[in-house]
Coordinates of C-alpha atoms and ligand atoms in Angstrom, one line a residue:
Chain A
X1 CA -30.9 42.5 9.9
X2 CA -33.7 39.8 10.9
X3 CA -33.1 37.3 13.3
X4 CA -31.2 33.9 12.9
X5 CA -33.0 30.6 12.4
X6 CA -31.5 28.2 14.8
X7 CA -32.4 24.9 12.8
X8 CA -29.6 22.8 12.4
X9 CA -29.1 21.0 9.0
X10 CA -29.7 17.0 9.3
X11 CA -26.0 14.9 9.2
X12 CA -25.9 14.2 6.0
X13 CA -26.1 10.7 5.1
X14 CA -22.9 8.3 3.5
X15 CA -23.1 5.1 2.5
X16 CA -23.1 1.7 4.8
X17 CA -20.3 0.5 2.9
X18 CA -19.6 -3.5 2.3
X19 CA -18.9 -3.8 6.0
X20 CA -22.4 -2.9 7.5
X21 CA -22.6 -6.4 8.6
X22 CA -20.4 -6.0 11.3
X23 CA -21.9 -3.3 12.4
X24 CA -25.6 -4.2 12.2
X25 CA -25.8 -8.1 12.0
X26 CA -22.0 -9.1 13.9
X27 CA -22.9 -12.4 14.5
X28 CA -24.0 -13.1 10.7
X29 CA -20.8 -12.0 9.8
X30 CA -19.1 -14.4 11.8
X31 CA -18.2 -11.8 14.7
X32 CA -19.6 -13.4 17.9
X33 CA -19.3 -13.0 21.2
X34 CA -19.8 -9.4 21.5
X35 CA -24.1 -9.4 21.1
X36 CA -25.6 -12.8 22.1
X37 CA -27.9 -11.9 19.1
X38 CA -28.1 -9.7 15.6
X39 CA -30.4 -7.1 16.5
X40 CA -33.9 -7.6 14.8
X41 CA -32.5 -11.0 13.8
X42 CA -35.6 -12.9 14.7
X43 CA -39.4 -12.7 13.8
X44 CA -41.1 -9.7 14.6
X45 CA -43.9 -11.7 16.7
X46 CA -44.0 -14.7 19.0
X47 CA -46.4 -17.5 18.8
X48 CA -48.8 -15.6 20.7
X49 CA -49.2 -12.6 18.5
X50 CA -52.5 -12.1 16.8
X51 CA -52.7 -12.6 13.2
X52 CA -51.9 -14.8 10.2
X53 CA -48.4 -15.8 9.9
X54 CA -46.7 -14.8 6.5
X55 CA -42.9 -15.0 5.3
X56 CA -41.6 -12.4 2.7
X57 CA -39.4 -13.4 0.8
X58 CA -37.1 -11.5 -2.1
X59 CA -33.8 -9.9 -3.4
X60 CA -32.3 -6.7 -4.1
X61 CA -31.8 -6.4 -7.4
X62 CA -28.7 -3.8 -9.2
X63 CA -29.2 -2.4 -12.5
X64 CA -27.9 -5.2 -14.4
X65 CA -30.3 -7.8 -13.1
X66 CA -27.8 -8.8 -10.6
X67 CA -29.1 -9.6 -7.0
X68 CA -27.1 -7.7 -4.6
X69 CA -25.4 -10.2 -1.8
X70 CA -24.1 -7.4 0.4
X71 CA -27.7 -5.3 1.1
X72 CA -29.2 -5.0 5.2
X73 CA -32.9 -5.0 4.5
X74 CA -35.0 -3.2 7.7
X75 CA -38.7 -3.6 7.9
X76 CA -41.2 -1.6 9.6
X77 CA -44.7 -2.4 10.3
X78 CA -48.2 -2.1 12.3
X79 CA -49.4 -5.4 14.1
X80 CA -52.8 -7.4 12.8
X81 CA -55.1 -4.9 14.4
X82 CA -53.2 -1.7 12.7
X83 CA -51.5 -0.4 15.6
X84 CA -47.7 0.0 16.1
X85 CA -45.8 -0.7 18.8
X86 CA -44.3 2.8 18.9
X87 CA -44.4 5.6 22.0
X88 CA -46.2 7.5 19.2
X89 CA -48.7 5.2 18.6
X90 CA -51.7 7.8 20.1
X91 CA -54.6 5.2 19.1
X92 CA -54.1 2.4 21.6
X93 CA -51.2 -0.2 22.7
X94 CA -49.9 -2.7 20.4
X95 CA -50.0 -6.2 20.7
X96 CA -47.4 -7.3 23.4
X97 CA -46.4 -10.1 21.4
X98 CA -45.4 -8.5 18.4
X99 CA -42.2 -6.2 18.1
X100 CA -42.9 -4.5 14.4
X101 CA -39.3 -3.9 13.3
X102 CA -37.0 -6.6 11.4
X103 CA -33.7 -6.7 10.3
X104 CA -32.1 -8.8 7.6
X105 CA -28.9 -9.3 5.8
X106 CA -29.6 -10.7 2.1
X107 CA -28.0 -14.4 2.0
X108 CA -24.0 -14.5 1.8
X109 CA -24.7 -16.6 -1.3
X110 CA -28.0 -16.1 -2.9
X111 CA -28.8 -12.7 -1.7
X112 CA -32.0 -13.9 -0.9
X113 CA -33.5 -12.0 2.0
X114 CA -36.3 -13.5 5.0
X115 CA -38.5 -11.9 7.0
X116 CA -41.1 -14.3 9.3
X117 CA -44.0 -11.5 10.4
X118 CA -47.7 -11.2 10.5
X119 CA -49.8 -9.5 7.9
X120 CA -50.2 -6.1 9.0
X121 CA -53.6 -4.3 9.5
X122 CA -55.2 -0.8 8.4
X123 CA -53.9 2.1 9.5
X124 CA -54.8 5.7 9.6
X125 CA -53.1 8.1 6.5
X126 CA -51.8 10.1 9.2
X127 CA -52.7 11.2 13.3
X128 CA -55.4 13.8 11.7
X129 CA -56.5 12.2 8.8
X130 CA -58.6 9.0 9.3
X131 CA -58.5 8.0 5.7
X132 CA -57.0 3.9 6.0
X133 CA -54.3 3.2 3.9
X134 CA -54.2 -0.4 2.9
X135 CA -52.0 -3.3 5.0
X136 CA -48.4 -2.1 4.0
X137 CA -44.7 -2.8 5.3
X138 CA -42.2 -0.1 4.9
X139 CA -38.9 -1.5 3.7
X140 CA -35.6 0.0 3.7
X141 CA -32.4 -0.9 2.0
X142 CA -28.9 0.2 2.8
X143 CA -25.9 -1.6 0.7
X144 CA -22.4 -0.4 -0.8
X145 CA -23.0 1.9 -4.0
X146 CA -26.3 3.2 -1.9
X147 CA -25.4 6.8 -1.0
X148 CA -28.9 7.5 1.5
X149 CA -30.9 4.5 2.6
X150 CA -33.6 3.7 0.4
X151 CA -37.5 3.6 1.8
X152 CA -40.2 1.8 -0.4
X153 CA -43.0 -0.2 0.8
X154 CA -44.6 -3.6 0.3
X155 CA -48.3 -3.9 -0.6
X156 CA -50.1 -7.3 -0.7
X157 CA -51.5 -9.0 -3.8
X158 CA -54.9 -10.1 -2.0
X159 CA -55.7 -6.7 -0.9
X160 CA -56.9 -5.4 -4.2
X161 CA -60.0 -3.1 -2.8
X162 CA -57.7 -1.6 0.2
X163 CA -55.0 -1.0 -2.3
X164 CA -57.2 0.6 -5.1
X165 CA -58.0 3.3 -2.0
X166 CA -54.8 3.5 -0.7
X167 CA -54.0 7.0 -0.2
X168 CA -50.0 6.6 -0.5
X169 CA -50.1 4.5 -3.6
X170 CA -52.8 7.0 -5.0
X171 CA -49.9 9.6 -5.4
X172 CA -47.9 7.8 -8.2
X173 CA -48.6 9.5 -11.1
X174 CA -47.5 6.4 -13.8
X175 CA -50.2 3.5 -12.5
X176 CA -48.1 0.9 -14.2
X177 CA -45.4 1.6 -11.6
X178 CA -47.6 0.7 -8.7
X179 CA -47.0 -2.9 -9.4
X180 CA -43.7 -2.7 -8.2
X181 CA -44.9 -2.3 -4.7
X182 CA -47.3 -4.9 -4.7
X183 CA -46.3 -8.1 -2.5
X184 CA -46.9 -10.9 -4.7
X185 CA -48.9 -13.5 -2.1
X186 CA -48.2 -17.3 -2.6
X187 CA -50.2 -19.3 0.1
X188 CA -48.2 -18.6 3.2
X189 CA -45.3 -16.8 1.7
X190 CA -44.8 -13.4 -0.1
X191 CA -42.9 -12.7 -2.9
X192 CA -41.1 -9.1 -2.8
X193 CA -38.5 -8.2 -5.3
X194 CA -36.5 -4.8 -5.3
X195 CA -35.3 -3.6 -8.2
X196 CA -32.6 -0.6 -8.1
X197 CA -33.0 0.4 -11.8
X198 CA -34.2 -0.6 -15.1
X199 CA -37.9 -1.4 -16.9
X200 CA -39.1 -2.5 -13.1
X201 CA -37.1 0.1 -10.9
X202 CA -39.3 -0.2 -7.6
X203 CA -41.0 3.0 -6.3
X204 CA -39.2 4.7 -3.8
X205 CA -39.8 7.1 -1.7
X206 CA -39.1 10.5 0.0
X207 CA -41.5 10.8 3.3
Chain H
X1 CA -36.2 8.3 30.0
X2 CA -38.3 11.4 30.7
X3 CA -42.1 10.6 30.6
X4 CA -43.2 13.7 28.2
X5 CA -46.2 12.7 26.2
X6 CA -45.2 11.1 22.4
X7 CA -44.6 13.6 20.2
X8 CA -46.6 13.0 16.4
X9 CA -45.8 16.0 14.6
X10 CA -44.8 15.9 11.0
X11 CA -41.3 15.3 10.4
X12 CA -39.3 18.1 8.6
X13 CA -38.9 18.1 4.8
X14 CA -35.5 15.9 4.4
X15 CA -33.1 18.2 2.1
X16 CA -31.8 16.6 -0.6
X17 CA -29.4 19.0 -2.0
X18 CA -27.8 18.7 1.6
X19 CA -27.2 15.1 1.5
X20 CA -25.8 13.0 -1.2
X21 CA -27.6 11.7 -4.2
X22 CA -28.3 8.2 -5.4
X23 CA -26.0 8.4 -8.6
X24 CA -22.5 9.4 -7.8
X25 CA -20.1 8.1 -10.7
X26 CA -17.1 8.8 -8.8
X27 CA -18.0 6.2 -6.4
X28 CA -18.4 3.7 -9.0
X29 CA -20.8 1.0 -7.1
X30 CA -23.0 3.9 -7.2
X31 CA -23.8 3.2 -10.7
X32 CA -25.5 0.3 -11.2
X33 CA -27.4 0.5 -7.5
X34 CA -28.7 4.2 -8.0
X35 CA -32.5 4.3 -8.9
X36 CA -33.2 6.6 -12.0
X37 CA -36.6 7.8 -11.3
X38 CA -37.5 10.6 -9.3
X39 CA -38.3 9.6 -5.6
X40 CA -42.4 9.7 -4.8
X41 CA -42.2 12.9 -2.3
X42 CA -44.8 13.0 0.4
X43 CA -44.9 14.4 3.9
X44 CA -44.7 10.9 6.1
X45 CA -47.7 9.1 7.1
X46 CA -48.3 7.1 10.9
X47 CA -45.8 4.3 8.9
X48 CA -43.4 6.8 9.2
X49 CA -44.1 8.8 12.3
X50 CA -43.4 5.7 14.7
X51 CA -40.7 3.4 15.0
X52 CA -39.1 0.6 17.3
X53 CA -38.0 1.8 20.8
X54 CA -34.4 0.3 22.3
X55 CA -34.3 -0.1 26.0
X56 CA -31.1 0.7 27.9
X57 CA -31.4 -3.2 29.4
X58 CA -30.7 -4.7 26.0
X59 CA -26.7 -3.2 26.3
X60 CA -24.1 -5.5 27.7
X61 CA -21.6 -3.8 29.7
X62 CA -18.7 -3.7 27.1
X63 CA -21.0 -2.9 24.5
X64 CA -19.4 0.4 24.0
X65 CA -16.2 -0.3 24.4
X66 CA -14.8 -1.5 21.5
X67 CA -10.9 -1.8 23.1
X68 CA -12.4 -4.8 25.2
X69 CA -15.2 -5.8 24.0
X70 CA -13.5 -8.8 21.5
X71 CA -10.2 -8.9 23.6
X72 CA -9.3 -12.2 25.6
X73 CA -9.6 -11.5 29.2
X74 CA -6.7 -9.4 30.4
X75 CA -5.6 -8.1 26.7
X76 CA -6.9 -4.8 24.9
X77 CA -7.2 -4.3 21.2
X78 CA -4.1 -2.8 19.6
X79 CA -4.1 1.3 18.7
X80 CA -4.7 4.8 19.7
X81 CA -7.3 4.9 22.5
X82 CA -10.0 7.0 21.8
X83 CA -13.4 8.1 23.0
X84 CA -15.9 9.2 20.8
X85 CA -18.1 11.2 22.6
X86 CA -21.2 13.7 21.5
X87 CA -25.1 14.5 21.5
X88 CA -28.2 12.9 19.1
X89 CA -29.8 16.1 18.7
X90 CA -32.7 16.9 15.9
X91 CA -33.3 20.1 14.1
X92 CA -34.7 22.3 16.2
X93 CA -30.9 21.6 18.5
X94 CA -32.8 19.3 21.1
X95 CA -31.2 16.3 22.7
X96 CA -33.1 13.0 21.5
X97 CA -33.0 10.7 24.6
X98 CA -33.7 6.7 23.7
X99 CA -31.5 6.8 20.2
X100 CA -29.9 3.1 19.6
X101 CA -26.5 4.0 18.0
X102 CA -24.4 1.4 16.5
X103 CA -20.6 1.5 15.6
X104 CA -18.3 0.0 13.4
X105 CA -14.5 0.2 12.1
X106 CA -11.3 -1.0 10.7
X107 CA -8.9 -2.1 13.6
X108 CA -5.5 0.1 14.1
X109 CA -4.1 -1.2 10.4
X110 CA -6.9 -0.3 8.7
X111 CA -8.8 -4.3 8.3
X112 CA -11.9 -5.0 8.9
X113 CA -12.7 -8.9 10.7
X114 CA -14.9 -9.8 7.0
X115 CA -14.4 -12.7 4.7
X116 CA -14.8 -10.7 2.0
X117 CA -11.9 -8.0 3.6
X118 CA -8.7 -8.7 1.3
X119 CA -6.4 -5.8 2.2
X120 CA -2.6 -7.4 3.2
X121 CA -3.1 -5.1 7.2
X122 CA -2.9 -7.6 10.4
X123 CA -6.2 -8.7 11.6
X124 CA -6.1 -8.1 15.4
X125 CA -7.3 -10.8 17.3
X126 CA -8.6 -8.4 20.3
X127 CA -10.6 -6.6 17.8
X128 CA -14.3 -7.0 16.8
X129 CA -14.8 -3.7 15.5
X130 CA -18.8 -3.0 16.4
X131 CA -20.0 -1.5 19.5
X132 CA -23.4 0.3 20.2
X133 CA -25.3 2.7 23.0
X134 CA -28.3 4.3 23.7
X135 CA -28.4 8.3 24.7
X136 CA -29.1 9.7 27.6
X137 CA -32.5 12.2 28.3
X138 CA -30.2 14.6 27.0
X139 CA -29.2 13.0 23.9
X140 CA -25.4 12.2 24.8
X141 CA -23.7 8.8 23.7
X142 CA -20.1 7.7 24.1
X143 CA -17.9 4.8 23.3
X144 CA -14.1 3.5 24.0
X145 CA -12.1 2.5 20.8
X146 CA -9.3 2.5 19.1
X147 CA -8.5 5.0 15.9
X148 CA -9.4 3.3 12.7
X149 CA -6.3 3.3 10.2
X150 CA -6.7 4.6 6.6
X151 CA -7.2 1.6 3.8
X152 CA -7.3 1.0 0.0
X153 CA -10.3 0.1 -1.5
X154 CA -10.8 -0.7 -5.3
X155 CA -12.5 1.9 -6.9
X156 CA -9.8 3.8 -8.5
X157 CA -6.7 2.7 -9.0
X158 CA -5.5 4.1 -5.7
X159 CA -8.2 4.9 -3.9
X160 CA -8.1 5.1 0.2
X161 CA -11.1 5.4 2.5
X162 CA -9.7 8.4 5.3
X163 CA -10.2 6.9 8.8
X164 CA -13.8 6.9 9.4
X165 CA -16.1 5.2 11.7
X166 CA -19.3 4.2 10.7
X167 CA -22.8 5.3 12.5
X168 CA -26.4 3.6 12.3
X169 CA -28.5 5.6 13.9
X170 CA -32.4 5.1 14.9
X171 CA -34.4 8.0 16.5
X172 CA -38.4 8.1 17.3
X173 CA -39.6 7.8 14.0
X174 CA -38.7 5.5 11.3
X175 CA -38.6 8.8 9.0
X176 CA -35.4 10.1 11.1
X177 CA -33.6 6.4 10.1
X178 CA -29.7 7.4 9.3
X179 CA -26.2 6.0 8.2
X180 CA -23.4 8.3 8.2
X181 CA -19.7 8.0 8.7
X182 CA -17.3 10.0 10.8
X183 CA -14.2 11.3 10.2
X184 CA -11.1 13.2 12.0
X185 CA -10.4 16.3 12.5
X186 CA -7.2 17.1 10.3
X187 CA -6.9 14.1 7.8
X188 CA -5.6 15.3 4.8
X189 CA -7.5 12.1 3.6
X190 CA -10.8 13.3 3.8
X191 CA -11.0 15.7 0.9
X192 CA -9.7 13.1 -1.9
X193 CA -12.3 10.4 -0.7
X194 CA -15.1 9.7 -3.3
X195 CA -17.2 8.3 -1.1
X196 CA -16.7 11.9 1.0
X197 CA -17.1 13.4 -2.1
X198 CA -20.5 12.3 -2.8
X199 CA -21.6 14.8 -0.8
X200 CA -22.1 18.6 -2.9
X201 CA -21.7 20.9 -0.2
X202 CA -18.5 21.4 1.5
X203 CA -20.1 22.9 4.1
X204 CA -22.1 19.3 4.8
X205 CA -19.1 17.2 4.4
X206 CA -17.4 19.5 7.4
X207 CA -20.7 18.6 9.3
X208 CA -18.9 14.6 9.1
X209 CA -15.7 15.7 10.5
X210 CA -15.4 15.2 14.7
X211 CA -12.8 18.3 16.3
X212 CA -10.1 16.8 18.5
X213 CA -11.9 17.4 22.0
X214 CA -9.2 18.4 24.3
X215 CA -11.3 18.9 27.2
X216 CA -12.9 15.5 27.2
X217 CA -9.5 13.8 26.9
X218 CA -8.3 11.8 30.1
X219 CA -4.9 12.5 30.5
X220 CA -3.0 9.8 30.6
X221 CA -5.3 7.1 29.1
X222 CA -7.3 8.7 26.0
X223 CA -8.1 11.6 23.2
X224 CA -11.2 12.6 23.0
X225 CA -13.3 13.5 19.4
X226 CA -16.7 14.8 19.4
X227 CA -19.4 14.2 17.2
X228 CA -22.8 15.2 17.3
X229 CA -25.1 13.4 15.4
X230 CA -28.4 15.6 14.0
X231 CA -31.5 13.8 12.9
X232 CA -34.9 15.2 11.3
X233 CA -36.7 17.6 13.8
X234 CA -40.6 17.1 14.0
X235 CA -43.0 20.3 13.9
X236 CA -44.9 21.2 16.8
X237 CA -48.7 19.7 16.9
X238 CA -50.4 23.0 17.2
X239 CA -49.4 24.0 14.0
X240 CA -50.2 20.7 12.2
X241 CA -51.1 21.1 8.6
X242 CA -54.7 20.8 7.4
X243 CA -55.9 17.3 5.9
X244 CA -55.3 16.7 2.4
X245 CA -58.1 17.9 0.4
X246 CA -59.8 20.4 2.6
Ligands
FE2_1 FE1 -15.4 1.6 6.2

């Protein structure tokens, strides 16, 4: 007999349900008193952040075309300068002023979803591989009907050369596909559609 | 929280056999909200590696406890009390200190406080139904509630959701991000449940299903369930893979 591995196996996932408002976002749901705030709720840097201001904007979109209304939408990102505001951030401190996660519940009646943020810098591939990947913003998306929470990222339209480099979006075999991560850039706003399924099914991905 | 230095190593490979996949026609919402193309697999990058950090000084003092948290002053929520008690651990069986956990649940009846709820149960006006902690260095969490009932939900024509609490759960990296639900030990419930049933392996849905802790129960005041949570574990940095292409 060998030995026994003691790894234990990851909880498997289950769905958020319809209800993940009152978990995640109470007070959007109309449940206050209990958090003075929705977690995330607000933008993820103060006025005195470095670096230009942008608002993503965009819907979650089922296999019929249908924007969902009952999606939470998390964000993850690196402040202007490329540095997160993580304990494993190893290269240097991120700016005080910015926070770096968002959370957002799609609107009750559009299912539109809002994030107010600053464009993210380069960052290193990975802690031992210098290689910049291009200014990026990991989303995930949990709703009813999704089993495991799903992780794509946003890319922005203006960053053609960075993107074209990138060594994340360099791993999708079917180029035409890559569009559907691109971050469509309108002035001060970006435009950021998710689609579950179809012709445009976004790219997501396992990391 | 214990000042060891950061760890960066590579997250585990997630398995996805182990957890549920995107298209599951039983649970028929699944359907039309399932991506069809195969997911772009990659080890994670620094995106990935990091994530937000939740200090113990954002938590109100009734934040996990969900019998008073929503009650006038002087009245409890209505229900079984129970505490939910248990460790954040990752693979490798270690405590992950720093973990936000957040909570939420049907009151006693089996209704949720949502516009959208329509089920005939009793709201309870003492009951919110969300609650949320932070472990402990060694990875340990609890909460005060009261046991979720059962409740129809249309999917079937007579389909009921077993008692379950639901679980959002963020550890150091944004790659360990989870949402589970819990169930109870003993509910005949649990195996007819599509959305339990999403899951292949028997063995993972048992992983879902908190023991009656009779140790941890307060005589006199509350049961006790446990449930450990376990997140992706991270390999060492000494043995960190070689950069791509060399
Ligand atoms: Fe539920």
């Amino acid at each position: 007999m060998v030995q026994t591995l003691a790894y234990l196996k990851e909880t498997p996932s289950q769905t958020a349900g319809p209800y993940v408002h009152i978990g995640c976002t109470p007070n959007f749901s109309g449940i206050s008193g209990i958090f003075e705030t929705d977690l995330g709720s607000g933008p993820l840097a103060n006025e005195q952040a470095r670096g230009e201001r942008i608002t993503i904007r965009g819907f979650v979109y089922d296999g019929l075309g249908s924007p969902l209304k009952d999606a939470l939408v998390e964000i993850w990102q690196a402040d202007a300068d490329g540095l997160y505001n993580s304990p494993a951030e190893t290269r240097g401190r991120a700016d005080p002023n910015f926070f770096g996660w968002g959370r957002q519940p799609g609107d009750m009646q559009t299912g539109e979803f809002v994030f107010h943020t600053v464009k993210p810098g380069r960052t290193p591939f990975r802690p031992n591989d210098p290689r910049l990947m291009a200014p990026h913003i990991l989303f995930w998306i949990v709703a009813r009907g999704i089993n495991i929470g799903l992780q794509t990222r946003m890319y922005f339209s203006d960053e053609e050369a960075a993107n074209a480099e990138d060594p994340v979006l360099a791993r999708i075999e079917h180029r035409q596909r890559v569009r559907t991560l691109i971050g469509a850039r309108e002035g001060e706003t970006v435009r950021f559609d998710i689609h579950l399924q179809g012709e445009n099914e976004t790219v997501f991905f396992d990391m | 929280m214990k000042t060891a230095p950061p760890e960066t190593g590579a997250f585990f490979a997630r398995d996805r056999i182990w957890h549920p996949p995107a298209l599951t026609p039983g649970y028929k919402t699944s359907v039309l909200r399932s991506p069809q193309k195969a997911l772009i697999s990659l080890e994670g990058t620094t995106t990935e590696l990091t994530g937000p950090v939740f200090g113990h000084n954002m938590l109100g003092p009734t934040d996990n406890d969900l019998i008073v948290n929503y009650a006038r002053p002087g009245e409890m929520a209505i229900g079984q009390r129970i505490l939910v008690h248990g460790r954040v651990l990752d693979e490798r069986g270690r405590g992950v200190p720093g973990v936000l956990v957040e909570f939420w649940q049907a009151n006693a009846g089996g209704r949720y406080r949502h516009k959208k709820e329509t089920y005939l149960a009793a709201i309870d006006p003492n009951f919110g139904g969300v609650g949320r902690t932070i472990t402990d260095d060694e990875g340990g969490y609890w909460f005060k509630t009261i046991q979720p009932g059962a409740y129809p939900w249309p999917n079937g024509v007579n389909d009921w959701r077993p008692a379950h609490i639901h679980f959002s759960v963020f550890g150091h990296g944004f790659a360990q991000r989870l949402i589970t639900q819990m169930y109870f030990e003993g509910d005949p419930m649990i195996a007819r449940c599509p959305i339990v049933r999403t899951i292949p392996d028997p063995q993972a849905i048992e992983q879902l299903i908190a023991p009656l802790d009779w140790n941890a129960t307060v005589p006199m005041d509350m049961r006790a369930y446990k449930f450990d949570i376990v997140l992706r574990g991270r390999r060492s940095t000494l043995f960190e893979n070689r950069k791509e292409g060399n």
